[in-house]
Amino acid sequence: MTRTSQTTLRLVMPQWQGGDLPAYRVGAKILEALLPDATGPVETVAIPVESDRSEQDGIKARAALLAQLDAAREAIAKHAPEAIMTVGGDCLVDLAPIAYLAEKYEDDMAVLWVDAHPDVMNKSLFSHAHAHVLAMLLGDGDADFTSVVKRPVDPKKVLYVGVNDMMDVEETYLADRGMSVIGPDALRANPQAVVDWLKASGATKVAVHFDLDVLNPVGRDYLLFNKPDAPEGAFEGVATGKLELEEIVSLLEGVAGELDMVGLAITEFLPWDMINLSRTLAELPMVGSENA
Amino acid sequence: MTRTSQTTLRLVMPQWQGGDLPAYRVGAKILEALLPDATGPVETVAIPVESDRSEQDGIKARAALLAQLDAAREAIAKHAPEAIMTVGGDCLVDLAPIAYLAEKYEDDMAVLWVDAHPDVMNKSLFSHAHAHVLAMLLGDGDADFTSVVKRPVDPKKVLYVGVNDMMDVEETYLADRGMSVIGPDALRANPQAVVDWLKASGATKVAVHFDLDVLNPVGRDYLLFNKPDAPEGAFEGVATGKLELEEIVSLLEGVAGELDMVGLAITEFLPWDMINLSRTLAELPMVGSENA
């Protein structure tokens, strides 16, 4: 499907508070630098280098996240785009874009969630709201956030790709709602299964959430799981990705060839070598020192 | 010395044609992403992804380079800044900023050229104009370029740091003009020598050119000399850097503590892992494909 670039908004959102990790901010800036120049409108949500990180009613940095959510919604409303390409930032950046697209396209849009994790936690389980985002889009979760979801996504219109090693609470959440998962092995056995599923859903449009942590962390400097100063065991029990980047590119090219892709968010980019270099460069005279 | 950030212009110039290597463009965008947010005005010179790369009268991409030089001068003139922080791009990005500063501060400004190479070639020696830039600032070289140098820099007000293994033609050029070099070993033996020299020059202000290739390439993915697809021997006979980043940061902090730093350009940033990743990401739907 083709659409004119003028109706696709690029939303740059260097949000870090949803993962409680300031490095997401510079990661998002680098990701935007890596992408080809946008040919349509671009909005960059201003994200402070520092903000109150404390937990408020179960969610870290609640006030900052809500202010940023409002700013993202305003940026989108200003353009009333047909499609949104979102540059994150932590996974929660996809709340405003998919909420907008779901309200616009209703049952004609499916959601393809390409991730190692299902992102269906809640504040009683984990205070980092980036792990809540898909649940919020289904209408579940903290009311301050779900209030922006005017038309919750139908769980039967969500397809997970790459999710593996779920926790019991996640398994139960998905099973209760009859949600579908194509894991890494199933994808490799039959990559066409994704397009088949999406077409069978009855939707002609699709919004894609591409969390880079769906990728195999071996040899990839730019994933959370390769955080250089993480204490041993910091990610124990957390699923890691099993797929290769070329597999995802090929998958999404195939999806875009068969459905109208109206959303794509790329999230959780943390190129540690560059992040470390940014800290050293910030010590130079004349460049300021505002990166975290 | 302190100055208000509002009088320091950040000039972002993702120029690649001076080195005839499109990867400089995304390198400059990434470098800008790595730096702390500017607190004063920012101007980004628009640099086309593609342009005529052919050699015209001895200089590759002459027309594009001249158009970009004009655009940089206009951006600077618009703000009439007291100081300029330049984000390159190939080394030639520093022509407009230092020409402006030299005209403004005259004999009260020295130039500190932190580089493995003296950048005093000319079009009969090499068609890549990024190797000509310091000579142009002294008033030597192609007249289309030197015409913007209204007040040539005095060669006796230039101090090289990190230059090593010069070619004969470079040695002669410097010797003929009585120019000073503090090589890597001399810097390590006496880092204070740089500030001493600058103070003895009689200048109270200094413009710094920091070409990242002054750094030791071992273990640094982001230098030209680590170009992954370079044919064997591609850089034979070309001097490589010997210094460490921490040494340069410490040097420049010391210089800024003793003189009024009115210029800093960081050039030749080529993070190959990221550049390669940008090529893969450009294949994704919805992101376009305009990066080189």
Coordinates of C-alpha atoms in Angstrom, one line a residue:
Chain A
M1 CA 0.0 0.0 0.0
T2 CA 1.2 3.5 -0.6
R3 CA 0.2 6.7 1.0
T4 CA 1.6 10.2 0.6
S5 CA 4.3 11.0 3.0
Q6 CA 2.5 14.2 4.0
T7 CA -0.1 12.2 5.9
T8 CA 2.4 10.1 7.9
L9 CA 3.6 11.8 11.1
R10 CA 7.0 11.0 12.5
L11 CA 6.7 11.3 16.2
V12 CA 10.1 11.4 18.0
M13 CA 9.7 10.7 21.7
P14 CA 12.9 10.3 23.7
Q15 CA 11.0 9.2 26.7
W16 CA 13.1 7.4 29.4
Q17 CA 10.9 7.6 32.5
G18 CA 8.7 4.6 31.5
G19 CA 11.8 2.4 31.9
D20 CA 13.3 4.5 34.6
L21 CA 16.6 4.7 32.7
P22 CA 17.9 8.1 31.4
A23 CA 19.9 6.4 28.7
Y24 CA 16.8 5.8 26.7
R25 CA 16.8 9.6 25.9
V26 CA 20.0 9.7 24.1
G27 CA 19.2 6.3 22.6
A28 CA 16.1 7.7 21.0
K29 CA 18.0 10.7 19.7
I30 CA 20.6 8.4 18.1
L31 CA 17.8 6.2 16.6
E32 CA 16.2 9.3 15.0
A33 CA 19.7 10.2 13.6
L34 CA 20.1 6.7 12.1
L35 CA 16.7 6.8 10.3
P36 CA 16.4 8.3 6.8
D37 CA 15.2 12.0 7.0
A38 CA 11.4 12.1 7.3
T39 CA 9.8 13.3 4.1
G40 CA 6.6 14.4 5.9
P41 CA 5.9 16.2 9.2
V42 CA 8.0 15.6 12.3
E43 CA 7.1 16.3 15.9
T44 CA 9.6 15.9 18.7
V45 CA 8.1 15.6 22.2
A46 CA 10.3 17.5 24.6
I47 CA 11.5 15.2 27.3
P48 CA 13.4 16.6 30.3
V49 CA 16.8 15.2 31.0
E50 CA 15.9 15.1 34.6
S51 CA 12.5 14.6 36.3
D52 CA 11.0 13.3 39.5
R53 CA 11.7 9.6 39.3
S54 CA 9.9 8.6 42.5
E55 CA 7.1 6.2 42.5
Q56 CA 3.6 7.7 42.8
D57 CA 0.7 5.4 43.3
G58 CA 2.6 2.4 42.0
I59 CA 4.1 4.1 38.9
K60 CA 7.6 5.6 38.7
A61 CA 7.7 9.2 37.4
R62 CA 3.9 9.3 37.0
A63 CA 3.6 13.0 36.7
A64 CA 6.4 13.3 34.0
L65 CA 4.9 10.4 32.1
L66 CA 1.4 11.9 32.1
A67 CA 2.7 15.3 31.0
Q68 CA 4.6 13.6 28.1
L69 CA 1.5 11.6 27.2
D70 CA -0.5 14.8 26.9
A71 CA 2.2 16.4 24.8
A72 CA 2.3 13.4 22.4
R73 CA -1.5 13.5 22.0
E74 CA -1.4 17.2 21.2
A75 CA 1.4 16.7 18.7
I76 CA -0.7 14.0 17.0
A77 CA -3.9 15.9 17.1
K78 CA -2.2 18.9 15.5
H79 CA -1.5 16.9 12.3
A80 CA -4.5 14.4 12.4
P81 CA -2.3 12.0 10.5
E82 CA -3.4 8.9 8.6
A83 CA -0.3 7.0 9.9
I84 CA 2.3 7.5 12.6
M85 CA 5.9 6.4 12.7
T86 CA 7.1 6.6 16.3
V87 CA 10.8 6.8 17.4
G88 CA 11.2 5.8 21.1
G89 CA 12.3 5.9 23.8
D90 CA 10.9 3.3 26.1
C91 CA 7.9 1.1 25.0
L92 CA 5.3 3.3 26.6
V93 CA 5.8 5.8 23.8
D94 CA 3.4 3.8 21.8
L95 CA 0.4 4.5 24.1
A96 CA -0.7 7.8 22.4
P97 CA -0.1 6.7 18.8
I98 CA -1.9 3.4 19.0
A99 CA -4.7 4.9 21.0
Y100 CA -5.2 7.5 18.3
L101 CA -5.0 5.0 15.5
A102 CA -7.4 2.5 17.2
E103 CA -9.9 5.3 17.7
K104 CA -9.6 6.3 14.0
Y105 CA -9.7 2.9 12.4
E106 CA -11.7 0.9 14.9
D107 CA -12.1 -2.8 13.9
D108 CA -10.4 -2.3 10.6
M109 CA -7.0 -2.2 12.4
A110 CA -5.0 -5.0 13.9
V111 CA -2.0 -4.6 16.2
L112 CA 1.2 -6.6 15.6
W113 CA 3.3 -6.6 18.8
V114 CA 6.9 -7.6 17.9
D115 CA 8.6 -8.0 21.3
A116 CA 10.1 -10.6 23.6
H117 CA 7.6 -9.6 26.2
P118 CA 3.8 -9.1 26.1
D119 CA 3.8 -5.7 28.0
V120 CA 0.7 -6.6 30.0
M121 CA 2.0 -5.9 33.5
N122 CA 0.3 -3.6 35.9
K123 CA 1.4 -1.4 38.8
S124 CA 0.9 -4.1 41.4
L125 CA 3.5 -6.2 39.6
F126 CA 6.0 -3.6 38.4
S127 CA 6.4 0.1 38.7
H128 CA 8.0 0.7 35.3
A129 CA 5.0 1.7 33.1
H130 CA 6.7 0.7 29.8
A131 CA 5.8 -2.9 30.8
H132 CA 2.1 -1.9 31.0
V133 CA 1.5 -0.4 27.6
L134 CA -0.3 -3.2 25.7
A135 CA -2.6 -3.8 28.7
M136 CA -3.3 -0.1 28.8
L137 CA -4.2 -0.1 25.1
L138 CA -6.7 -2.9 25.9
G139 CA -8.2 -0.6 28.5
D140 CA -6.6 -2.3 31.5
G141 CA -4.4 -0.5 34.1
D142 CA -4.0 2.8 35.8
A143 CA -6.9 5.1 35.0
D144 CA -4.8 8.2 34.5
F145 CA -3.2 6.4 31.5
T146 CA -6.1 4.4 30.2
S147 CA -8.3 7.5 30.1
V148 CA -6.6 8.4 26.8
V149 CA -7.7 5.1 25.3
K150 CA -11.1 6.1 24.0
R151 CA -11.6 2.9 22.1
P152 CA -9.7 0.0 23.6
V153 CA -8.1 -2.4 21.2
D154 CA -9.8 -5.8 20.9
P155 CA -7.5 -8.4 22.3
K156 CA -8.5 -10.7 19.4
K157 CA -7.1 -8.2 17.0
V158 CA -3.6 -8.4 18.6
L159 CA -0.9 -10.7 17.3
Y160 CA 2.3 -11.1 19.3
V161 CA 5.5 -12.1 17.4
G162 CA 8.6 -13.1 19.2
V163 CA 7.2 -13.3 22.7
N164 CA 8.8 -16.3 24.6
D165 CA 9.4 -17.6 28.1
M166 CA 6.3 -15.8 29.5
M167 CA 5.8 -15.5 33.2
D168 CA 2.7 -17.3 34.6
V169 CA 0.9 -14.0 35.2
E170 CA 1.5 -13.1 31.5
E171 CA 0.4 -16.5 30.3
T172 CA -2.8 -16.2 32.2
Y173 CA -3.5 -12.7 31.0
L174 CA -3.2 -13.8 27.4
A175 CA -5.1 -17.0 27.8
D176 CA -8.0 -15.2 29.6
R177 CA -8.4 -13.0 26.5
G178 CA -7.8 -15.6 23.8
M179 CA -4.8 -13.6 22.5
S180 CA -2.5 -15.1 19.9
V181 CA 1.3 -15.5 19.9
I182 CA 3.6 -16.6 17.1
G183 CA 6.9 -17.4 19.0
P184 CA 10.4 -17.3 17.5
D185 CA 10.4 -21.0 16.4
A186 CA 6.9 -20.8 14.9
L187 CA 7.8 -17.7 13.0
R188 CA 10.8 -19.4 11.5
A189 CA 8.8 -22.5 10.6
N190 CA 6.3 -20.4 8.7
P191 CA 6.9 -16.6 8.3
Q192 CA 3.8 -16.4 6.2
A193 CA 1.7 -17.2 9.2
V194 CA 1.8 -13.6 10.3
V195 CA 0.3 -12.2 7.2
D196 CA -2.2 -15.0 7.1
W197 CA -3.3 -14.3 10.7
L198 CA -3.6 -10.6 10.1
K199 CA -5.7 -11.1 7.0
A200 CA -7.9 -13.6 8.8
S201 CA -8.5 -11.0 11.5
G202 CA -10.6 -9.0 9.0
A203 CA -8.5 -5.9 9.4
T204 CA -7.0 -4.2 6.4
K205 CA -4.8 -1.9 8.5
V206 CA -2.1 -2.8 11.0
A207 CA -0.1 -0.9 13.6
V208 CA 3.3 -2.4 14.5
H209 CA 5.1 -2.1 17.7
F210 CA 8.7 -3.1 17.3
D211 CA 10.6 -3.5 20.6
L212 CA 14.2 -4.1 19.7
D213 CA 14.5 -6.4 22.7
V214 CA 12.8 -9.0 20.5
L215 CA 16.2 -9.4 18.9
N216 CA 18.9 -11.9 20.0
P217 CA 21.1 -9.9 22.3
V218 CA 24.3 -11.8 21.3
G219 CA 26.6 -9.4 19.5
R220 CA 24.1 -6.6 19.7
D221 CA 25.5 -3.7 21.8
Y222 CA 22.3 -1.7 21.6
L223 CA 19.9 -3.8 23.8
L224 CA 19.0 -3.3 27.4
F225 CA 20.2 -6.8 28.2
N226 CA 23.7 -5.8 27.3
K227 CA 23.8 -2.9 29.8
P228 CA 27.5 -2.8 30.6
D229 CA 27.1 -1.9 34.3
A230 CA 24.2 -4.1 35.1
P231 CA 24.7 -6.1 38.3
E232 CA 25.0 -9.9 37.7
G233 CA 21.6 -11.5 37.6
A234 CA 19.8 -8.1 37.0
F235 CA 17.8 -9.6 34.2
E236 CA 17.3 -13.1 35.6
G237 CA 13.9 -14.5 34.8
V238 CA 13.3 -11.9 32.1
A239 CA 12.9 -13.3 28.6
T240 CA 15.4 -12.3 26.0
G241 CA 14.9 -12.0 22.3
K242 CA 15.5 -14.9 19.9
L243 CA 15.1 -13.2 16.5
E244 CA 17.6 -11.5 14.1
L245 CA 17.1 -8.0 12.7
E246 CA 17.0 -9.3 9.1
E247 CA 14.1 -11.6 10.0
I248 CA 12.1 -8.6 11.4
V249 CA 12.9 -6.4 8.4
S250 CA 11.7 -9.2 6.1
L251 CA 8.6 -9.8 8.2
L252 CA 7.6 -6.2 8.2
E253 CA 8.3 -5.8 4.5
G254 CA 5.9 -8.7 3.9
V255 CA 3.2 -7.3 6.2
A256 CA 3.4 -3.9 4.5
G257 CA 3.1 -5.6 1.1
E258 CA -0.2 -7.1 2.1
L259 CA -1.8 -4.7 4.6
D260 CA -1.9 -1.0 5.0
M261 CA 0.6 -0.3 7.7
V262 CA -0.6 2.8 9.6
G263 CA 1.7 2.5 12.6
L264 CA 5.2 1.6 13.3
A265 CA 7.0 2.3 16.6
I266 CA 10.6 1.4 17.2
T267 CA 11.5 1.3 20.8
E268 CA 14.1 0.5 23.5
F269 CA 17.2 1.4 21.5
L270 CA 20.2 1.6 23.8
P271 CA 23.5 1.6 22.0
W272 CA 25.8 1.4 25.0
D273 CA 29.1 2.3 23.2
M274 CA 27.5 5.5 21.9
I275 CA 25.8 6.3 25.2
N276 CA 29.2 6.0 27.0
L277 CA 30.8 8.1 24.4
S278 CA 28.1 10.8 24.9
R279 CA 29.1 11.0 28.5
T280 CA 32.7 11.7 27.7
L281 CA 31.8 14.2 24.9
A282 CA 29.6 16.1 27.4
E283 CA 32.7 17.0 29.3
L284 CA 34.1 19.0 26.4
P285 CA 34.0 22.8 26.6
M286 CA 31.3 24.5 24.6
V287 CA 29.0 21.5 24.3
G288 CA 27.1 21.8 27.6
S289 CA 26.5 18.9 29.8
E290 CA 22.9 18.1 29.8
N291 CA 22.7 14.5 28.6
A292 CA 22.1 11.9 31.1
Chain B
M1 CA 35.9 32.1 30.7
T2 CA 32.1 32.2 30.6
R3 CA 29.8 33.6 28.0
T4 CA 26.1 33.3 27.8
S5 CA 24.9 30.4 25.8
Q6 CA 22.7 32.7 23.7
T7 CA 25.8 34.1 21.9
T8 CA 27.2 30.7 21.1
L9 CA 25.8 29.2 17.8
R10 CA 25.7 25.5 17.3
L11 CA 26.3 24.8 13.6
V12 CA 25.3 21.3 12.6
M13 CA 26.8 20.5 9.2
P14 CA 26.5 16.9 8.0
Q15 CA 28.7 17.5 5.0
W16 CA 30.2 14.5 3.4
Q17 CA 31.2 15.7 0.0
G18 CA 34.5 17.1 1.3
G19 CA 35.6 13.6 2.1
D20 CA 33.7 12.0 -0.8
L21 CA 32.1 9.6 1.6
P22 CA 28.3 9.7 2.2
A23 CA 28.6 8.0 5.6
Y24 CA 29.9 11.3 7.1
R25 CA 26.3 12.6 6.8
V26 CA 24.7 10.0 9.2
G27 CA 27.9 10.2 11.3
A28 CA 27.3 13.9 11.9
K29 CA 23.6 13.3 12.7
I30 CA 24.6 10.8 15.3
L31 CA 27.2 13.1 16.7
E32 CA 24.7 15.8 17.2
A33 CA 22.4 13.2 18.9
L34 CA 25.2 12.3 21.2
L35 CA 25.9 15.8 22.4
P36 CA 24.0 17.5 25.1
D37 CA 21.1 19.6 23.9
A38 CA 22.3 23.0 22.8
T39 CA 21.2 25.7 25.2
G40 CA 21.5 28.5 22.6
P41 CA 20.7 28.8 18.9
V42 CA 21.1 25.9 16.5
E43 CA 21.4 26.0 12.8
T44 CA 21.5 22.9 10.7
V45 CA 22.9 23.3 7.2
A46 CA 20.8 21.2 4.8
I47 CA 23.1 18.7 3.0
P48 CA 21.7 16.6 0.2
V49 CA 22.0 12.8 0.5
E50 CA 23.1 12.7 -3.1
S51 CA 24.9 15.3 -5.1
D52 CA 27.3 15.4 -8.1
R53 CA 30.5 13.8 -6.8
S54 CA 32.5 14.3 -10.0
E55 CA 35.8 16.3 -9.9
Q56 CA 35.5 19.8 -11.2
D57 CA 38.8 21.7 -11.6
G58 CA 40.6 19.4 -9.2
I59 CA 38.0 19.3 -6.4
K60 CA 35.4 16.6 -6.0
A61 CA 31.8 17.9 -5.6
R62 CA 33.0 21.5 -6.0
A63 CA 29.5 22.9 -6.7
A64 CA 27.9 21.1 -3.8
L65 CA 30.7 22.2 -1.4
L66 CA 30.5 25.8 -2.5
A67 CA 26.7 25.9 -2.1
Q68 CA 27.0 24.4 1.4
L69 CA 29.8 26.9 2.3
D70 CA 27.5 29.7 1.3
A71 CA 24.7 28.2 3.4
A72 CA 27.0 27.9 6.4
R73 CA 28.1 31.5 6.1
E74 CA 24.5 32.7 5.9
A75 CA 23.5 30.7 9.0
I76 CA 26.4 32.2 10.9
A77 CA 25.7 35.7 9.6
K78 CA 22.1 35.4 10.7
H79 CA 23.2 35.1 14.4
A80 CA 26.4 37.0 14.4
P81 CA 27.6 34.8 17.3
E82 CA 30.5 35.4 19.6
A83 CA 31.4 31.8 19.5
I84 CA 30.6 28.8 17.3
M85 CA 30.4 25.1 18.1
T86 CA 30.4 23.1 14.9
V87 CA 29.2 19.5 14.5
G88 CA 30.7 17.9 11.4
G89 CA 30.8 16.2 8.9
D90 CA 34.1 16.2 7.1
C91 CA 36.9 18.5 8.2
L92 CA 36.0 21.2 5.6
V93 CA 33.0 22.1 7.7
D94 CA 35.4 24.3 9.7
L95 CA 36.1 26.7 6.8
A96 CA 33.1 29.1 7.3
P97 CA 33.3 29.1 11.2
I98 CA 37.0 29.9 11.5
A99 CA 36.9 32.3 8.6
Y100 CA 34.1 34.2 10.5
L101 CA 35.9 34.1 13.8
A102 CA 39.3 35.2 12.4
E103 CA 37.6 38.2 10.8
K104 CA 35.9 39.0 14.0
Y105 CA 38.8 38.6 16.4
E106 CA 41.8 39.2 14.2
D107 CA 45.2 38.8 16.0
D108 CA 43.5 38.2 19.3
M109 CA 42.6 34.7 18.3
A110 CA 44.8 31.6 17.9
V111 CA 43.8 28.4 16.2
L112 CA 44.4 25.0 17.9
W113 CA 44.3 22.2 15.2
V114 CA 43.9 18.9 17.0
D115 CA 44.4 16.3 14.2
A116 CA 46.7 13.6 13.0
H117 CA 47.1 15.5 9.7
P118 CA 47.9 19.2 9.0
D119 CA 45.2 19.6 6.4
V120 CA 47.4 21.7 4.1
M121 CA 47.0 19.8 0.9
N122 CA 45.8 21.4 -2.4
K123 CA 44.0 20.3 -5.5
S124 CA 47.1 19.3 -7.3
L125 CA 47.8 16.8 -4.6
F126 CA 44.4 15.5 -3.6
S127 CA 40.9 16.1 -4.8
H128 CA 39.1 15.8 -1.4
A129 CA 38.8 19.3 -0.2
H130 CA 38.6 18.3 3.5
A131 CA 42.4 17.9 3.4
H132 CA 42.8 21.5 2.2
V133 CA 40.9 23.3 5.0
L134 CA 43.7 24.7 7.1
A135 CA 45.6 25.9 4.0
M136 CA 42.5 27.6 2.8
L137 CA 42.1 29.4 6.2
L138 CA 45.7 30.7 5.7
G139 CA 44.5 32.0 2.3
D140 CA 46.1 29.3 0.2
G141 CA 44.2 27.2 -2.3
D142 CA 41.3 27.2 -4.6
A143 CA 40.1 30.8 -5.1
D144 CA 36.4 29.8 -5.0
F145 CA 36.9 28.7 -1.4
T146 CA 39.5 31.1 -0.2
S147 CA 37.4 34.0 -1.3
V148 CA 35.4 33.6 1.9
V149 CA 38.5 34.0 4.0
K150 CA 38.4 37.8 4.3
R151 CA 41.3 37.9 6.9
P152 CA 43.6 34.9 6.5
V153 CA 44.8 33.3 9.7
D154 CA 48.4 34.1 10.6
P155 CA 50.4 30.8 10.4
K156 CA 52.3 31.8 13.5
K157 CA 49.0 31.8 15.4
V158 CA 48.3 28.2 14.6
L159 CA 49.3 25.3 16.9
Y160 CA 49.0 21.8 15.7
V161 CA 48.5 19.0 18.4
G162 CA 48.7 15.4 17.5
V163 CA 50.0 15.7 14.0
N164 CA 52.6 13.0 13.3
D165 CA 54.2 11.2 10.4
M166 CA 53.8 14.1 8.0
M167 CA 54.5 13.7 4.3
D168 CA 57.4 15.7 2.9
V169 CA 55.1 18.1 1.2
E170 CA 53.4 18.8 4.5
E171 CA 56.7 19.2 6.4
T172 CA 57.9 21.7 3.9
Y173 CA 54.6 23.6 4.0
L174 CA 54.8 24.0 7.7
A175 CA 58.5 24.7 7.8
D176 CA 58.2 27.5 5.2
R177 CA 55.7 29.2 7.4
G178 CA 57.3 28.6 10.7
M179 CA 54.3 26.7 12.0
S180 CA 54.3 24.9 15.3
V181 CA 53.5 21.3 16.1
I182 CA 53.2 19.5 19.4
G183 CA 53.2 15.8 18.5
P184 CA 51.7 13.0 20.6
D185 CA 54.8 12.3 22.5
A186 CA 55.6 15.9 23.2
L187 CA 52.0 16.4 24.5
R188 CA 52.3 13.5 26.9
A189 CA 55.7 14.8 28.1
N190 CA 54.2 18.2 28.9
P191 CA 50.5 18.8 28.4
Q192 CA 50.9 22.3 29.8
A193 CA 53.0 23.2 26.7
V194 CA 49.8 23.9 24.8
V195 CA 48.4 26.5 27.1
D196 CA 51.9 28.0 27.4
W197 CA 52.2 28.3 23.7
L198 CA 48.8 29.8 23.2
K199 CA 49.4 32.4 25.9
A200 CA 52.8 33.2 24.5
S201 CA 51.1 33.8 21.1
G202 CA 49.5 36.9 22.5
A203 CA 46.0 35.8 21.7
T204 CA 43.3 35.7 24.4
K205 CA 40.9 33.7 22.3
V206 CA 41.2 30.3 20.6
A207 CA 39.3 28.4 18.0
V208 CA 39.7 24.6 18.2
H209 CA 39.5 22.1 15.4
F210 CA 39.1 18.6 16.8
D211 CA 39.4 16.0 14.1
L212 CA 38.6 12.7 15.7
D213 CA 41.2 11.0 13.6
V214 CA 43.8 12.4 16.0
L215 CA 42.7 9.5 18.2
N216 CA 44.3 6.1 18.4
P217 CA 42.1 3.9 16.1
V218 CA 42.6 0.7 18.1
G219 CA 39.3 -0.2 19.7
R220 CA 37.5 2.8 18.3
D221 CA 34.8 1.8 15.8
Y222 CA 34.1 5.4 14.9
L223 CA 37.1 6.4 12.9
L224 CA 37.7 6.5 9.2
F225 CA 40.6 4.2 9.5
N226 CA 38.3 1.4 10.8
K227 CA 36.1 1.5 7.7
P228 CA 34.9 -2.1 7.5
D229 CA 34.9 -2.5 3.7
A230 CA 38.1 -0.5 3.0
P231 CA 40.4 -2.5 0.6
E232 CA 43.6 -3.6 2.2
G233 CA 46.2 -0.9 2.1
A234 CA 43.7 1.8 1.5
F235 CA 45.2 4.0 4.2
E236 CA 48.8 3.1 3.6
G237 CA 51.1 6.0 4.1
V238 CA 48.4 8.0 5.9
A239 CA 49.2 9.0 9.5
T240 CA 46.9 7.6 12.1
G241 CA 46.2 9.1 15.5
K242 CA 48.1 8.3 18.6
L243 CA 46.1 10.0 21.4
E244 CA 43.3 8.9 23.7
L245 CA 40.0 10.7 24.0
E246 CA 40.5 11.4 27.7
E247 CA 43.7 13.2 26.8
I248 CA 41.9 15.5 24.4
V249 CA 39.1 16.2 26.8
S250 CA 41.6 17.0 29.5
L251 CA 43.6 19.2 27.1
L252 CA 40.6 21.2 26.0
E253 CA 39.3 21.6 29.5
G254 CA 42.7 23.1 30.4
V255 CA 42.7 25.4 27.3
A256 CA 39.2 26.6 28.1
G257 CA 40.2 27.3 31.6
E258 CA 43.0 29.7 30.5
L259 CA 41.8 31.2 27.2
D260 CA 38.4 32.3 25.8
M261 CA 37.4 29.4 23.6
V262 CA 35.3 30.9 20.8
G263 CA 35.3 28.0 18.4
L264 CA 35.1 24.2 18.6
A265 CA 34.5 21.9 15.7
I266 CA 34.2 18.2 16.1
T267 CA 34.7 16.4 12.8
E268 CA 35.1 13.1 11.0
F269 CA 32.8 11.0 13.2
L270 CA 32.1 7.6 11.5
P271 CA 30.6 5.1 13.9
W272 CA 30.6 2.1 11.5
D273 CA 28.3 -0.2 13.5
M274 CA 25.7 2.5 13.7
I275 CA 26.1 3.4 10.0
N276 CA 25.6 -0.2 9.0
L277 CA 22.6 -0.4 11.3
S278 CA 21.2 2.7 9.6
R279 CA 21.3 0.9 6.3
T280 CA 19.3 -2.0 7.6
L281 CA 16.7 0.2 9.3
A282 CA 16.2 2.2 6.1
E283 CA 14.7 -1.0 4.6
L284 CA 11.8 -0.9 7.1
P285 CA 8.4 0.2 5.9
M286 CA 7.3 3.7 6.9
V287 CA 10.8 5.1 7.5
G288 CA 11.8 6.0 4.0
S289 CA 15.2 5.2 2.5
E290 CA 17.1 8.4 2.1
N291 CA 20.2 7.8 4.1
A292 CA 23.3 6.9 2.3

